Amino acid sequence: MMWDWTFTFEILPVLARAAIMTVQATALGFTIAATLGLVLASIRLAFPVAGVVVTVLVELIRSTPLLIQIFFLYFVLPKAGIVLDAFTAGVAAIGIHYAAYCSEVYRAGFENVPRGQWEASIALNLSPWNTFKDIILPQALPPVVPALGNYLIALFKETPLLSAIAVLELMQTAKNIGSETFRYTEPVTLVGVFFLVMSLVSAGIIRMLESWLQRR
Amino acid sequence: MWIRMLAAMLAATLVLIALLSANAEYRLFMPGLLEGAVLTVEITLLGAVLAVFMALVAALAKLYGPLPIRWLSTTYIEIFRGTSALVQLFWLYFVLPQFGVFLDAFLVAVLALGLNIGAYGAEVVRGAILSVARGQWEASIALNMSKAQMLRRIILPQAFTAMIPPWGNLFIELVKSTSLVSLITLADLTFKAQQMNQTTLKTVPVFTLVLLIYLAISLTVTIVMRLLEQRASKGLTRGRVA
């Protein structure tokens, strides 16, 4: 059974619609990851005691599979009375998983800001919050953009996992087409091609952003 | 220092598993989950062997191969890094049979995960080889070594030390991505968990135990890699200076 072009063009619009869901999941997931990651890293910076809890939490999240975490939010949370629909649970799990990675990136960013900057802010009588917001963050963030970009691509490539809880993103749509028509070749390959193209394009954009930040 | 902390975490995890197993509701699930864990570990080990092999071959091909080989290896690396591991798994499992190649699920799992991690590993190996100080190359040329001798005796042993920490991270990624094989019907840890969850609806014990077992496996991998790192770097001062 070889490649069938007619079939390919038939399923292309269906897959394109599913791709929108994939992109939405990526955008929402990464927003959660980038924000929550910054919060976690800031907690670690500001409150050493709470920082220990954050560290253990981050290690726990990074050492267990994302798929299990998705199941956890989707199946276990309802037992505690929190019922999330599949898309929300999936996106939340992906966001929290990558927040753990992003928090390490931010931490490295904070550690890169010279100590003298803190001391100078104290000398200028800035409050800790103002120091953090006006002095430290603007210096810590630009260097970590490339690393965050890598996690954006990694997160994007994990969205097919949402198909495990039947969210209608690309992979689930391809699976559905496959089980209806008994042809997996075209849908699964097209999903692969879509991810490859999107990954390469985003890698290019991130590289451009990186060199733009360096020139500034 | 770090190793001791990790060992303490591993011990705590194991104690927690043991304590939970004292509870009848939890103990019920342990035999099945451990059975699944064995498959998870098997796939991890075989996948790791394949990944290291592919990474070495692809990195050396990309660095020193003739142009067509170089392109081939770059294509392999970009395709497997650019698409999702799940897509690769599905492709090998559902698409290959349509071209007349039938592989059983276990083989597909090892192949897909090994090739996936191997592609990431190739860049690790390439980076490590390139990080060996230039003087080492020049000295080997001065000693009239052949390219193969240079690589085998001088460059790779030094690159090896630099490779261990990133490989540790990749092996953890591998452990985590083995959970995907449950989606092509292999009865690994995740598959068993889902099955038990569906048949007994005891969601909390099942998924708690699964998380802890994965944590124990990942921590073990991290500890082994840290010990390896310690041994490999003993008595070696790696020259990061030009």
GROMACS .gro file of C-alpha atoms in nm:
model
  458
    1MET     CA    1   0.000   0.000   0.000
    2MET     CA    2   0.175   0.312  -0.119
    3TRP     CA    3   0.114   0.682  -0.071
    4ASP     CA    4  -0.231   0.800  -0.187
    5TRP     CA    5  -0.238   1.166  -0.291
    6THR     CA    6  -0.616   1.195  -0.332
    7PHE     CA    7  -0.662   1.068   0.022
    8THR     CA    8  -0.391   1.306   0.139
    9PHE     CA    9  -0.574   1.611   0.004
   10GLU     CA   10  -0.900   1.481   0.148
   11ILE     CA   11  -0.766   1.466   0.505
   12LEU     CA   12  -0.549   1.777   0.484
   13PRO     CA   13  -0.826   2.026   0.582
   14VAL     CA   14  -0.930   1.806   0.876
   15LEU     CA   15  -0.572   1.789   1.000
   16ALA     CA   16  -0.525   2.162   0.944
   17ARG     CA   17  -0.822   2.231   1.172
   18ALA     CA   18  -0.673   1.999   1.436
   19ALA     CA   19  -0.340   2.181   1.400
   20ILE     CA   20  -0.510   2.494   1.535
   21MET     CA   21  -0.595   2.303   1.853
   22THR     CA   22  -0.233   2.185   1.878
   23VAL     CA   23  -0.107   2.542   1.843
   24GLN     CA   24  -0.360   2.664   2.103
   25ALA     CA   25  -0.248   2.397   2.348
   26THR     CA   26   0.114   2.497   2.288
   27ALA     CA   27   0.046   2.868   2.338
   28LEU     CA   28  -0.160   2.817   2.655
   29GLY     CA   29   0.079   2.554   2.793
   30PHE     CA   30   0.383   2.771   2.735
   31THR     CA   31   0.215   3.075   2.891
   32ILE     CA   32   0.156   2.869   3.205
   33ALA     CA   33   0.510   2.727   3.194
   34ALA     CA   34   0.681   3.063   3.146
   35THR     CA   35   0.476   3.241   3.414
   36LEU     CA   36   0.467   2.965   3.675
   37GLY     CA   37   0.835   2.896   3.615
   38LEU     CA   38   0.918   3.258   3.691
   39VAL     CA   39   0.704   3.246   4.005
   40LEU     CA   40   0.876   2.927   4.125
   41ALA     CA   41   1.222   3.068   4.059
   42SER     CA   42   1.131   3.393   4.237
   43ILE     CA   43   1.002   3.205   4.541
   44ARG     CA   44   1.328   3.016   4.553
   45LEU     CA   45   1.518   3.343   4.532
   46ALA     CA   46   1.315   3.528   4.796
   47PHE     CA   47   1.232   3.261   5.055
   48PRO     CA   48   1.511   3.006   5.106
   49VAL     CA   49   1.293   2.787   5.331
   50ALA     CA   50   1.003   2.766   5.085
   51GLY     CA   51   1.276   2.724   4.824
   52VAL     CA   52   1.355   2.375   4.956
   53VAL     CA   53   0.993   2.273   4.897
   54VAL     CA   54   1.007   2.420   4.546
   55THR     CA   55   1.332   2.235   4.473
   56VAL     CA   56   1.187   1.900   4.578
   57LEU     CA   57   0.871   1.970   4.378
   58VAL     CA   58   1.071   2.062   4.069
   59GLU     CA   59   1.280   1.744   4.097
   60LEU     CA   60   0.966   1.536   4.142
   61ILE     CA   61   0.802   1.685   3.834
   62ARG     CA   62   1.115   1.649   3.624
   63SER     CA   63   1.176   1.285   3.716
   64THR     CA   64   0.830   1.147   3.639
   65PRO     CA   65   0.668   1.108   3.297
   66LEU     CA   66   0.444   1.382   3.163
   67LEU     CA   67   0.191   1.122   3.053
   68ILE     CA   68   0.144   1.010   3.414
   69GLN     CA   69   0.106   1.373   3.522
   70ILE     CA   70  -0.164   1.425   3.258
   71PHE     CA   71  -0.346   1.116   3.388
   72PHE     CA   72  -0.299   1.244   3.740
   73LEU     CA   73  -0.473   1.576   3.668
   74TYR     CA   74  -0.741   1.408   3.458
   75PHE     CA   75  -0.822   1.108   3.677
   76VAL     CA   76  -0.703   1.185   4.031
   77LEU     CA   77  -0.810   1.549   4.073
   78PRO     CA   78  -1.181   1.467   4.022
   79LYS     CA   79  -1.151   1.243   4.332
   80ALA     CA   80  -1.061   1.558   4.524
   81GLY     CA   81  -1.364   1.731   4.378
   82ILE     CA   82  -1.180   1.924   4.106
   83VAL     CA   83  -1.319   1.821   3.770
   84LEU     CA   84  -1.133   1.953   3.466
   85ASP     CA   85  -1.224   1.884   3.107
   86ALA     CA   86  -0.967   1.693   2.904
   87PHE     CA   87  -0.820   1.995   2.725
   88THR     CA   88  -0.779   2.199   3.047
   89ALA     CA   89  -0.629   1.907   3.239
   90GLY     CA   90  -0.388   1.826   2.956
   91VAL     CA   91  -0.275   2.182   2.900
   92ALA     CA   92  -0.237   2.241   3.276
   93ALA     CA   93  -0.024   1.926   3.309
   94ILE     CA   94   0.199   2.026   3.018
   95GLY     CA   95   0.228   2.380   3.155
   96ILE     CA   96   0.320   2.263   3.506
   97HIS     CA   97   0.568   2.005   3.371
   98TYR     CA   98   0.753   2.265   3.168
   99ALA     CA   99   0.728   2.525   3.446
  100ALA     CA  100   0.963   2.297   3.640
  101TYR     CA  101   1.215   2.314   3.355
  102CYS     CA  102   1.165   2.688   3.300
  103SER     CA  103   1.217   2.763   3.670
  104GLU     CA  104   1.570   2.620   3.639
  105VAL     CA  105   1.631   2.845   3.339
  106TYR     CA  106   1.517   3.153   3.531
  107ARG     CA  107   1.727   3.051   3.827
  108ALA     CA  108   2.034   3.044   3.608
  109GLY     CA  109   1.933   3.388   3.481
  110PHE     CA  110   1.907   3.526   3.835
  111GLU     CA  111   2.240   3.377   3.932
  112ASN     CA  112   2.400   3.551   3.635
  113VAL     CA  113   2.312   3.896   3.767
  114PRO     CA  114   2.618   4.019   3.959
  115ARG     CA  115   2.582   4.053   4.338
  116GLY     CA  116   2.692   4.415   4.312
  117GLN     CA  117   2.359   4.498   4.149
  118TRP     CA  118   2.177   4.393   4.468
  119GLU     CA  119   2.420   4.586   4.684
  120ALA     CA  120   2.392   4.896   4.469
  121SER     CA  121   2.012   4.881   4.494
  122ILE     CA  122   2.035   4.858   4.873
  123ALA     CA  123   2.267   5.159   4.866
  124LEU     CA  124   2.004   5.345   4.662
  125ASN     CA  125   1.745   5.252   4.925
  126LEU     CA  126   1.525   5.061   4.679
  127SER     CA  127   1.275   4.820   4.831
  128PRO     CA  128   1.341   4.448   4.763
  129TRP     CA  129   1.038   4.436   4.533
  130ASN     CA  130   1.155   4.738   4.334
  131THR     CA  131   1.506   4.596   4.314
  132PHE     CA  132   1.368   4.272   4.180
  133LYS     CA  133   1.129   4.435   3.932
  134ASP     CA  134   1.341   4.724   3.802
  135ILE     CA  135   1.701   4.605   3.841
  136ILE     CA  136   1.725   4.225   3.851
  137LEU     CA  137   1.450   4.108   3.613
  138PRO     CA  138   1.547   4.330   3.318
  139GLN     CA  139   1.902   4.194   3.341
  140ALA     CA  140   1.810   3.832   3.412
  141LEU     CA  141   1.551   3.780   3.139
  142PRO     CA  142   1.714   3.861   2.802
  143PRO     CA  143   1.999   3.604   2.836
  144VAL     CA  144   1.755   3.320   2.909
  145VAL     CA  145   1.535   3.373   2.602
  146PRO     CA  146   1.715   3.111   2.389
  147ALA     CA  147   1.685   2.847   2.662
  148LEU     CA  148   1.315   2.924   2.706
  149GLY     CA  149   1.278   2.896   2.329
  150ASN     CA  150   1.417   2.544   2.338
  151TYR     CA  151   1.156   2.449   2.595
  152LEU     CA  152   0.884   2.608   2.381
  153ILE     CA  153   0.979   2.369   2.100
  154ALA     CA  154   1.006   2.074   2.340
  155LEU     CA  155   0.663   2.156   2.482
  156PHE     CA  156   0.516   2.183   2.134
  157LYS     CA  157   0.644   1.836   2.054
  158GLU     CA  158   0.480   1.693   2.365
  159THR     CA  159   0.129   1.811   2.273
  160PRO     CA  160   0.053   1.479   2.093
  161LEU     CA  161   0.038   1.330   2.443
  162LEU     CA  162  -0.298   1.502   2.483
  163SER     CA  163  -0.434   1.238   2.246
  164ALA     CA  164  -0.401   0.994   2.538
  165ILE     CA  165  -0.696   1.167   2.707
  166ALA     CA  166  -0.873   1.207   2.372
  167VAL     CA  167  -0.819   1.579   2.314
  168LEU     CA  168  -0.883   1.640   1.945
  169GLU     CA  169  -0.540   1.774   1.856
  170LEU     CA  170  -0.337   1.659   1.555
  171MET     CA  171  -0.239   1.314   1.679
  172GLN     CA  172  -0.586   1.222   1.800
  173THR     CA  173  -0.734   1.337   1.468
  174ALA     CA  174  -0.478   1.129   1.278
  175LYS     CA  175  -0.562   0.829   1.499
  176ASN     CA  176  -0.932   0.879   1.434
  177ILE     CA  177  -0.880   0.902   1.059
  178GLY     CA  178  -0.664   0.590   1.078
  179SER     CA  179  -0.918   0.385   1.266
  180GLU     CA  180  -1.201   0.494   1.033
  181THR     CA  181  -1.022   0.436   0.703
  182PHE     CA  182  -0.757   0.179   0.802
  183ARG     CA  183  -0.498   0.406   0.642
  184TYR     CA  184  -0.241   0.530   0.888
  185THR     CA  185   0.036   0.609   0.640
  186GLU     CA  186  -0.084   0.949   0.525
  187PRO     CA  187  -0.229   1.094   0.848
  188VAL     CA  188   0.057   0.990   1.078
  189THR     CA  189   0.322   1.097   0.827
  190LEU     CA  190   0.151   1.433   0.777
  191VAL     CA  191   0.148   1.490   1.152
  192GLY     CA  192   0.520   1.414   1.157
  193VAL     CA  193   0.584   1.655   0.870
  194PHE     CA  194   0.380   1.927   1.041
  195PHE     CA  195   0.582   1.892   1.362
  196LEU     CA  196   0.911   1.886   1.174
  197VAL     CA  197   0.829   2.201   0.975
  198MET     CA  198   0.695   2.386   1.279
  199SER     CA  199   0.999   2.288   1.489
  200LEU     CA  200   1.243   2.404   1.223
  201VAL     CA  201   1.056   2.730   1.168
  202SER     CA  202   1.038   2.809   1.540
  203ALA     CA  203   1.404   2.718   1.585
  204GLY     CA  204   1.484   2.970   1.311
  205ILE     CA  205   1.269   3.240   1.471
  206ILE     CA  206   1.430   3.182   1.810
  207ARG     CA  207   1.775   3.205   1.657
  208MET     CA  208   1.681   3.537   1.496
  209LEU     CA  209   1.539   3.668   1.824
  210GLU     CA  210   1.857   3.558   1.998
  211SER     CA  211   2.086   3.745   1.760
  212TRP     CA  212   1.856   4.049   1.777
  213LEU     CA  213   1.882   4.047   2.158
  214GLN     CA  214   2.258   4.016   2.135
  215ARG     CA  215   2.286   4.315   1.902
  216ARG     CA  216   2.093   4.536   2.143
  217MET     CA  217   2.761   1.551   4.846
  218TRP     CA  218   2.491   1.564   4.578
  219ILE     CA  219   2.501   1.188   4.550
  220ARG     CA  220   2.425   1.152   4.919
  221MET     CA  221   2.124   1.380   4.889
  222LEU     CA  222   1.997   1.187   4.590
  223ALA     CA  223   2.052   0.858   4.772
  224ALA     CA  224   1.852   0.996   5.064
  225MET     CA  225   1.571   1.091   4.826
  226LEU     CA  226   1.577   0.744   4.671
  227ALA     CA  227   1.569   0.583   5.014
  228ALA     CA  228   1.278   0.805   5.115
  229THR     CA  229   1.089   0.710   4.800
  230LEU     CA  230   1.145   0.339   4.858
  231VAL     CA  231   1.041   0.368   5.224
  232LEU     CA  232   0.728   0.554   5.113
  233ILE     CA  233   0.645   0.277   4.865
  234ALA     CA  234   0.701   0.016   5.137
  235LEU     CA  235   0.486   0.207   5.387
  236LEU     CA  236   0.206   0.246   5.137
  237SER     CA  237   0.226  -0.123   5.051
  238ALA     CA  238   0.145  -0.200   5.415
  239ASN     CA  239  -0.201  -0.067   5.334
  240ALA     CA  240  -0.412  -0.346   5.183
  241GLU     CA  241  -0.566  -0.118   4.922
  242TYR     CA  242  -0.223  -0.025   4.791
  243ARG     CA  243  -0.065  -0.369   4.827
  244LEU     CA  244  -0.322  -0.510   4.587
  245PHE     CA  245  -0.168  -0.318   4.298
  246MET     CA  246   0.201  -0.376   4.370
  247PRO     CA  247   0.255  -0.712   4.189
  248GLY     CA  248   0.097  -0.588   3.865
  249LEU     CA  249   0.277  -0.255   3.875
  250LEU     CA  250   0.613  -0.418   3.943
  251GLU     CA  251   0.552  -0.647   3.646
  252GLY     CA  252   0.497  -0.337   3.433
  253ALA     CA  253   0.803  -0.172   3.586
  254VAL     CA  254   1.020  -0.463   3.469
  255LEU     CA  255   0.913  -0.398   3.109
  256THR     CA  256   0.975  -0.026   3.157
  257VAL     CA  257   1.328  -0.097   3.279
  258GLU     CA  258   1.394  -0.342   2.993
  259ILE     CA  259   1.288  -0.089   2.730
  260THR     CA  260   1.494   0.180   2.903
  261LEU     CA  261   1.810  -0.032   2.906
  262LEU     CA  262   1.783  -0.156   2.548
  263GLY     CA  263   1.678   0.191   2.429
  264ALA     CA  264   1.981   0.341   2.605
  265VAL     CA  265   2.219   0.097   2.433
  266LEU     CA  266   2.069   0.178   2.092
  267ALA     CA  267   2.071   0.551   2.167
  268VAL     CA  268   2.440   0.557   2.262
  269PHE     CA  269   2.530   0.354   1.955
  270MET     CA  270   2.326   0.576   1.719
  271ALA     CA  271   2.461   0.891   1.880
  272LEU     CA  272   2.824   0.785   1.834
  273VAL     CA  273   2.771   0.676   1.474
  274ALA     CA  274   2.569   0.984   1.380
  275ALA     CA  275   2.807   1.227   1.550
  276LEU     CA  276   3.119   1.077   1.393
  277ALA     CA  277   2.944   1.062   1.055
  278LYS     CA  278   2.839   1.425   1.082
  279LEU     CA  279   3.186   1.538   1.187
  280TYR     CA  280   3.416   1.329   0.969
  281GLY     CA  281   3.206   1.151   0.705
  282PRO     CA  282   3.213   1.232   0.336
  283LEU     CA  283   2.951   1.484   0.227
  284PRO     CA  284   2.660   1.245   0.143
  285ILE     CA  285   2.706   1.061   0.475
  286ARG     CA  286   2.718   1.394   0.652
  287TRP     CA  287   2.385   1.494   0.497
  288LEU     CA  288   2.233   1.157   0.585
  289SER     CA  289   2.332   1.191   0.948
  290THR     CA  290   2.211   1.553   0.967
  291THR     CA  291   1.878   1.443   0.820
  292TYR     CA  292   1.845   1.166   1.078
  293ILE     CA  293   1.923   1.406   1.363
  294GLU     CA  294   1.688   1.680   1.244
  295ILE     CA  295   1.397   1.445   1.170
  296PHE     CA  296   1.412   1.269   1.504
  297ARG     CA  297   1.466   1.590   1.701
  298GLY     CA  298   1.208   1.782   1.502
  299THR     CA  299   0.913   1.547   1.537
  300SER     CA  300   0.745   1.415   1.845
  301ALA     CA  301   0.852   1.085   2.004
  302LEU     CA  302   0.489   0.975   2.004
  303VAL     CA  303   0.458   1.046   1.631
  304GLN     CA  304   0.772   0.840   1.567
  305LEU     CA  305   0.634   0.555   1.776
  306PHE     CA  306   0.305   0.562   1.586
  307TRP     CA  307   0.480   0.588   1.253
  308LEU     CA  308   0.689   0.276   1.316
  309TYR     CA  309   0.392   0.090   1.463
  310PHE     CA  310   0.114   0.180   1.219
  311VAL     CA  311   0.282   0.300   0.900
  312LEU     CA  312   0.570   0.055   0.851
  313PRO     CA  313   0.334  -0.248   0.830
  314GLN     CA  314   0.164  -0.079   0.535
  315PHE     CA  315   0.498  -0.092   0.357
  316GLY     CA  316   0.526  -0.462   0.439
  317VAL     CA  317   0.758  -0.428   0.740
  318PHE     CA  318   0.603  -0.592   1.045
  319LEU     CA  319   0.777  -0.533   1.378
  320ASP     CA  320   0.638  -0.638   1.712
  321ALA     CA  321   0.546  -0.367   1.961
  322PHE     CA  322   0.847  -0.426   2.187
  323LEU     CA  323   1.092  -0.388   1.900
  324VAL     CA  324   0.909  -0.076   1.781
  325ALA     CA  325   0.931   0.072   2.130
  326VAL     CA  326   1.306   0.014   2.161
  327LEU     CA  327   1.371   0.134   1.805
  328ALA     CA  328   1.162   0.450   1.826
  329LEU     CA  329   1.288   0.560   2.169
  330GLY     CA  330   1.648   0.459   2.095
  331LEU     CA  331   1.650   0.648   1.765
  332ASN     CA  332   1.480   0.949   1.924
  333ILE     CA  333   1.719   0.981   2.218
  334GLY     CA  334   2.009   0.887   1.990
  335ALA     CA  335   1.941   1.193   1.774
  336TYR     CA  336   1.964   1.421   2.079
  337GLY     CA  337   2.268   1.225   2.196
  338ALA     CA  338   2.442   1.280   1.861
  339GLU     CA  339   2.455   1.652   1.930
  340VAL     CA  340   2.587   1.582   2.281
  341VAL     CA  341   2.864   1.360   2.143
  342ARG     CA  342   2.946   1.613   1.870
  343GLY     CA  343   2.968   1.895   2.123
  344ALA     CA  344   3.187   1.688   2.354
  345ILE     CA  345   3.427   1.594   2.073
  346LEU     CA  346   3.452   1.957   1.965
  347SER     CA  347   3.518   2.066   2.324
  348VAL     CA  348   3.842   1.869   2.345
  349ALA     CA  349   4.125   2.122   2.345
  350ARG     CA  350   4.277   2.198   2.003
  351GLY     CA  351   4.624   2.129   2.135
  352GLN     CA  352   4.532   1.764   2.181
  353TRP     CA  353   4.459   1.733   1.809
  354GLU     CA  354   4.777   1.911   1.720
  355ALA     CA  355   4.982   1.695   1.954
  356SER     CA  356   4.833   1.379   1.799
  357ILE     CA  357   4.919   1.506   1.452
  358ALA     CA  358   5.272   1.580   1.572
  359LEU     CA  359   5.294   1.220   1.697
  360ASN     CA  360   5.200   1.106   1.346
  361MET     CA  361   4.887   0.924   1.459
  362SER     CA  362   4.627   0.820   1.205
  363LYS     CA  363   4.284   0.984   1.235
  364ALA     CA  364   4.131   0.664   1.377
  365GLN     CA  365   4.408   0.632   1.638
  366MET     CA  366   4.369   0.995   1.735
  367LEU     CA  367   3.998   0.955   1.792
  368ARG     CA  368   4.019   0.627   1.973
  369ARG     CA  369   4.314   0.697   2.200
  370ILE     CA  370   4.322   1.072   2.253
  371ILE     CA  371   3.997   1.248   2.168
  372LEU     CA  372   3.714   1.011   2.260
  373PRO     CA  373   3.842   0.922   2.610
  374GLN     CA  374   3.853   1.293   2.692
  375ALA     CA  375   3.522   1.366   2.523
  376PHE     CA  376   3.367   1.080   2.718
  377THR     CA  377   3.409   1.262   3.049
  378ALA     CA  378   3.237   1.572   2.913
  379MET     CA  379   2.951   1.362   2.779
  380ILE     CA  380   2.841   1.192   3.098
  381PRO     CA  381   2.632   1.471   3.257
  382PRO     CA  382   2.425   1.547   2.943
  383TRP     CA  383   2.379   1.174   2.885
  384GLY     CA  384   2.241   1.152   3.238
  385ASN     CA  385   1.972   1.403   3.144
  386LEU     CA  386   1.895   1.216   2.823
  387PHE     CA  387   1.860   0.885   3.007
  388ILE     CA  388   1.604   1.048   3.239
  389GLU     CA  389   1.420   1.169   2.927
  390LEU     CA  390   1.433   0.810   2.804
  391VAL     CA  391   1.286   0.673   3.128
  392LYS     CA  392   1.005   0.926   3.101
  393SER     CA  393   0.935   0.865   2.735
  394THR     CA  394   0.901   0.489   2.793
  395SER     CA  395   0.556   0.576   2.931
  396LEU     CA  396   0.455   0.644   2.568
  397VAL     CA  397   0.484   0.277   2.476
  398SER     CA  398   0.163   0.216   2.670
  399LEU     CA  399  -0.011   0.390   2.380
  400ILE     CA  400   0.101   0.118   2.137
  401THR     CA  401  -0.043  -0.145   2.375
  402LEU     CA  402   0.278  -0.256   2.549
  403ALA     CA  403   0.206  -0.359   2.908
  404ASP     CA  404   0.455  -0.126   3.072
  405LEU     CA  405   0.413   0.055   3.404
  406THR     CA  406   0.183   0.322   3.260
  407PHE     CA  407  -0.028   0.067   3.073
  408LYS     CA  408  -0.074  -0.142   3.388
  409ALA     CA  409  -0.173   0.169   3.580
  410GLN     CA  410  -0.436   0.267   3.326
  411GLN     CA  411  -0.568  -0.085   3.313
  412MET     CA  412  -0.597  -0.108   3.692
  413ASN     CA  413  -0.751   0.237   3.707
  414GLN     CA  414  -1.017   0.136   3.456
  415THR     CA  415  -1.097  -0.198   3.618
  416THR     CA  416  -1.093  -0.100   3.985
  417LEU     CA  417  -1.149   0.280   3.976
  418LYS     CA  418  -0.902   0.306   4.267
  419THR     CA  419  -0.744   0.604   4.097
  420VAL     CA  420  -0.555   0.756   4.389
  421PRO     CA  421  -0.356   0.451   4.505
  422VAL     CA  422  -0.274   0.341   4.151
  423PHE     CA  423  -0.141   0.672   4.025
  424THR     CA  424   0.038   0.755   4.351
  425LEU     CA  425   0.227   0.427   4.338
  426VAL     CA  426   0.310   0.471   3.970
  427LEU     CA  427   0.452   0.818   4.030
  428LEU     CA  428   0.667   0.687   4.315
  429ILE     CA  429   0.796   0.391   4.112
  430TYR     CA  430   0.893   0.618   3.820
  431LEU     CA  431   1.062   0.851   4.068
  432ALA     CA  432   1.261   0.558   4.210
  433ILE     CA  433   1.373   0.451   3.861
  434SER     CA  434   1.473   0.806   3.760
  435LEU     CA  435   1.662   0.866   4.085
  436THR     CA  436   1.850   0.538   4.040
  437VAL     CA  437   1.955   0.645   3.690
  438THR     CA  438   2.068   0.985   3.819
  439ILE     CA  439   2.272   0.831   4.101
  440VAL     CA  440   2.442   0.580   3.870
  441MET     CA  441   2.532   0.857   3.625
  442ARG     CA  442   2.668   1.078   3.904
  443LEU     CA  443   2.886   0.792   4.031
  444LEU     CA  444   3.009   0.732   3.677
  445GLU     CA  445   3.085   1.101   3.642
  446GLN     CA  446   3.282   1.097   3.966
  447ARG     CA  447   3.488   0.796   3.857
  448ALA     CA  448   3.553   0.923   3.506
  449SER     CA  449   3.675   1.262   3.620
  450LYS     CA  450   3.905   1.125   3.890
  451GLY     CA  451   4.263   1.234   3.831
  452LEU     CA  452   4.162   1.416   3.517
  453THR     CA  453   4.196   1.790   3.485
  454ARG     CA  454   3.988   1.880   3.188
  455GLY     CA  455   4.140   2.170   3.005
  456ARG     CA  456   3.869   2.417   2.922
  457VAL     CA  457   4.140   2.671   2.858
  458ALA     CA  458   4.220   2.723   2.494
   0.00000   0.00000   0.00000
